[in-house]
Tab-separated table of C-alpha atoms in Angstrom:
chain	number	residue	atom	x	y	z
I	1	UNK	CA	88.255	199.840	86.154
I	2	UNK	CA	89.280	196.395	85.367
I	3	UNK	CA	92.970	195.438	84.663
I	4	UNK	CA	93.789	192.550	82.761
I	5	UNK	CA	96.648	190.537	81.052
I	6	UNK	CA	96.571	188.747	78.392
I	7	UNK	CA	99.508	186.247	76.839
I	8	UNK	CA	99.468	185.310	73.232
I	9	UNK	CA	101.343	182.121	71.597
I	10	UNK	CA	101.075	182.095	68.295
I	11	UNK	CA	102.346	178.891	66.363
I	12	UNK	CA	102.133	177.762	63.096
I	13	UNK	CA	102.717	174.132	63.765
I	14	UNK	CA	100.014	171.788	65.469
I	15	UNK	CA	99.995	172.463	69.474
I	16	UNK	CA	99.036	172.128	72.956
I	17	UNK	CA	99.471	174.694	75.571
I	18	UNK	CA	99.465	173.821	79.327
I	19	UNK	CA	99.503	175.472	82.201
I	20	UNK	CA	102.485	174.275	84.868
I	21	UNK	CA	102.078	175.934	88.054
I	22	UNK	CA	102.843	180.008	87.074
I	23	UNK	CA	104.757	179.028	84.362
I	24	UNK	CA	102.813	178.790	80.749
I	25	UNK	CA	103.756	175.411	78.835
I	26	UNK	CA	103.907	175.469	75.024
I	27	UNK	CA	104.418	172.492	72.870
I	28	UNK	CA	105.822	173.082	69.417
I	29	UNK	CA	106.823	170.695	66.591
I	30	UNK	CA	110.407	170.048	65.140
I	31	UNK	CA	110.435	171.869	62.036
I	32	UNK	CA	108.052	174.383	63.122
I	33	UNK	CA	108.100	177.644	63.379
I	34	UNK	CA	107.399	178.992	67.320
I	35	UNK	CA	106.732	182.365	68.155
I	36	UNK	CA	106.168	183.855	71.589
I	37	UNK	CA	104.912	187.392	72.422
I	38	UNK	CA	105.407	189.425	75.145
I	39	UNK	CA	102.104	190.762	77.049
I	40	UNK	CA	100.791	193.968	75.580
I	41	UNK	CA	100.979	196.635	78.389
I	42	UNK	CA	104.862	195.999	78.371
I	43	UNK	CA	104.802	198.928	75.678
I	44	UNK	CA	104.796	201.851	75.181
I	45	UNK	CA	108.336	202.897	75.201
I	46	UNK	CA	109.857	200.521	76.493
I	47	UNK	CA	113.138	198.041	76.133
I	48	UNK	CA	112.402	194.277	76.154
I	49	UNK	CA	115.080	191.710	76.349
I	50	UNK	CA	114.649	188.322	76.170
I	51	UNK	CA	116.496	185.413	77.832
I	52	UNK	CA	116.698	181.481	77.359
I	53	UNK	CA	117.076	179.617	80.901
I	54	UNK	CA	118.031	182.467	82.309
I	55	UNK	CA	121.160	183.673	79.858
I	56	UNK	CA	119.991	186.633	77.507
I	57	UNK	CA	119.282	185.221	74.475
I	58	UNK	CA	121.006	185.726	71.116
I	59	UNK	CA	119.486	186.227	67.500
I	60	UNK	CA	120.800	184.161	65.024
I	61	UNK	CA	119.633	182.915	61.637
I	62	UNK	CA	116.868	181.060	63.225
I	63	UNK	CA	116.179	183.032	66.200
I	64	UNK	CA	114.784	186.891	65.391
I	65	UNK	CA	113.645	189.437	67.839
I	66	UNK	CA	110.802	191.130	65.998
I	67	UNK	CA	108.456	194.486	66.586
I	68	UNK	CA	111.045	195.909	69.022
I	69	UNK	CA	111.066	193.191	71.587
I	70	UNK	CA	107.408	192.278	71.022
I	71	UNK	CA	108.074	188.945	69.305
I	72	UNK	CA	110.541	186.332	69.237
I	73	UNK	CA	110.302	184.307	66.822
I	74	UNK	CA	112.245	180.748	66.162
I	75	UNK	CA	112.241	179.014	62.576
I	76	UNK	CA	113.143	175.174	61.906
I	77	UNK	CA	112.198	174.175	65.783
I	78	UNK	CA	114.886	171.602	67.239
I	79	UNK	CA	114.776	169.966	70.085
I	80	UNK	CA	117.996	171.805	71.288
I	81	UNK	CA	115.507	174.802	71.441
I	82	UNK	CA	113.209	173.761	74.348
I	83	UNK	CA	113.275	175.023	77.664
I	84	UNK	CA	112.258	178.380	80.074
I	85	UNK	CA	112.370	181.148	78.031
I	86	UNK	CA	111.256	184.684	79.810
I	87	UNK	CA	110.957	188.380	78.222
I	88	UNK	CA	111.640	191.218	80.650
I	89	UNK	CA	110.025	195.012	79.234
I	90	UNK	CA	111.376	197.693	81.208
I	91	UNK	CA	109.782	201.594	81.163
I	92	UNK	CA	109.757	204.203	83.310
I	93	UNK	CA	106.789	203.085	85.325
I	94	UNK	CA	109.020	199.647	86.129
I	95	UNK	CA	109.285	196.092	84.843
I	96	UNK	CA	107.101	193.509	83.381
I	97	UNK	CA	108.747	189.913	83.362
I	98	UNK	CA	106.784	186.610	81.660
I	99	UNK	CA	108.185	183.377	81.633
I	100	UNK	CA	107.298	180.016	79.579
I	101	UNK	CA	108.410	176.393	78.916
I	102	UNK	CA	108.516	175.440	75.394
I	103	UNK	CA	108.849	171.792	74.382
I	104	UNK	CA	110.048	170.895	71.548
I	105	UNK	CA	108.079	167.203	69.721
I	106	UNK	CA	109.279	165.642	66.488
């Protein structure tokens, strides 16, 4: 059988993606709305957290965890916003980590 992976950036704002090394890039717009998924086969049951350089990342008005983990989605992009931000889904068969760089254009 084949196994594959597959990362999905979905953006409502005009964008470029590019790849740096492992690390996906993602360019967003300032008054955008960004949202990142995490890769599929992280679920079933299974607990995703997600972190901003590094530091597990809180919701606030602007920035909602949606579908369980799946999504994270940010509204009214600043520039304050960009940087490494990773998901990590954890099950019983062990852990799935992705990381990417958003930047943040206005």
């Amino acid at each position: 059988g084949e196994d594959s992976r597959s990362f999905h950036v979905s953006i409502q704002a005009p964008l470029s993606t590019a790849s740096v090394g492992e690390t996906p890039s993602v360019t967003a717009v300032a008054g955008g709305q960004l949202i990142l998924e995490c890769p599929e086969d992280a679920v079933p049951a299974s607990q995703i957290e997600w972190y901003r350089e590094g530091s597990p990342l809180r919701e606030d008005a602007r920035r909602q965890v949606l579908a369980e983990g799946r999504f994270l989605q940010i509204r009214a992009v600043e520039a304050a916003d960009g940087g490494e931000y990773s998901c990590r889904a954890t099950n019983a068969l062990g852990d799935t980590s992705l990381r990417v760089q958003v930047e943040v254009h206005g």
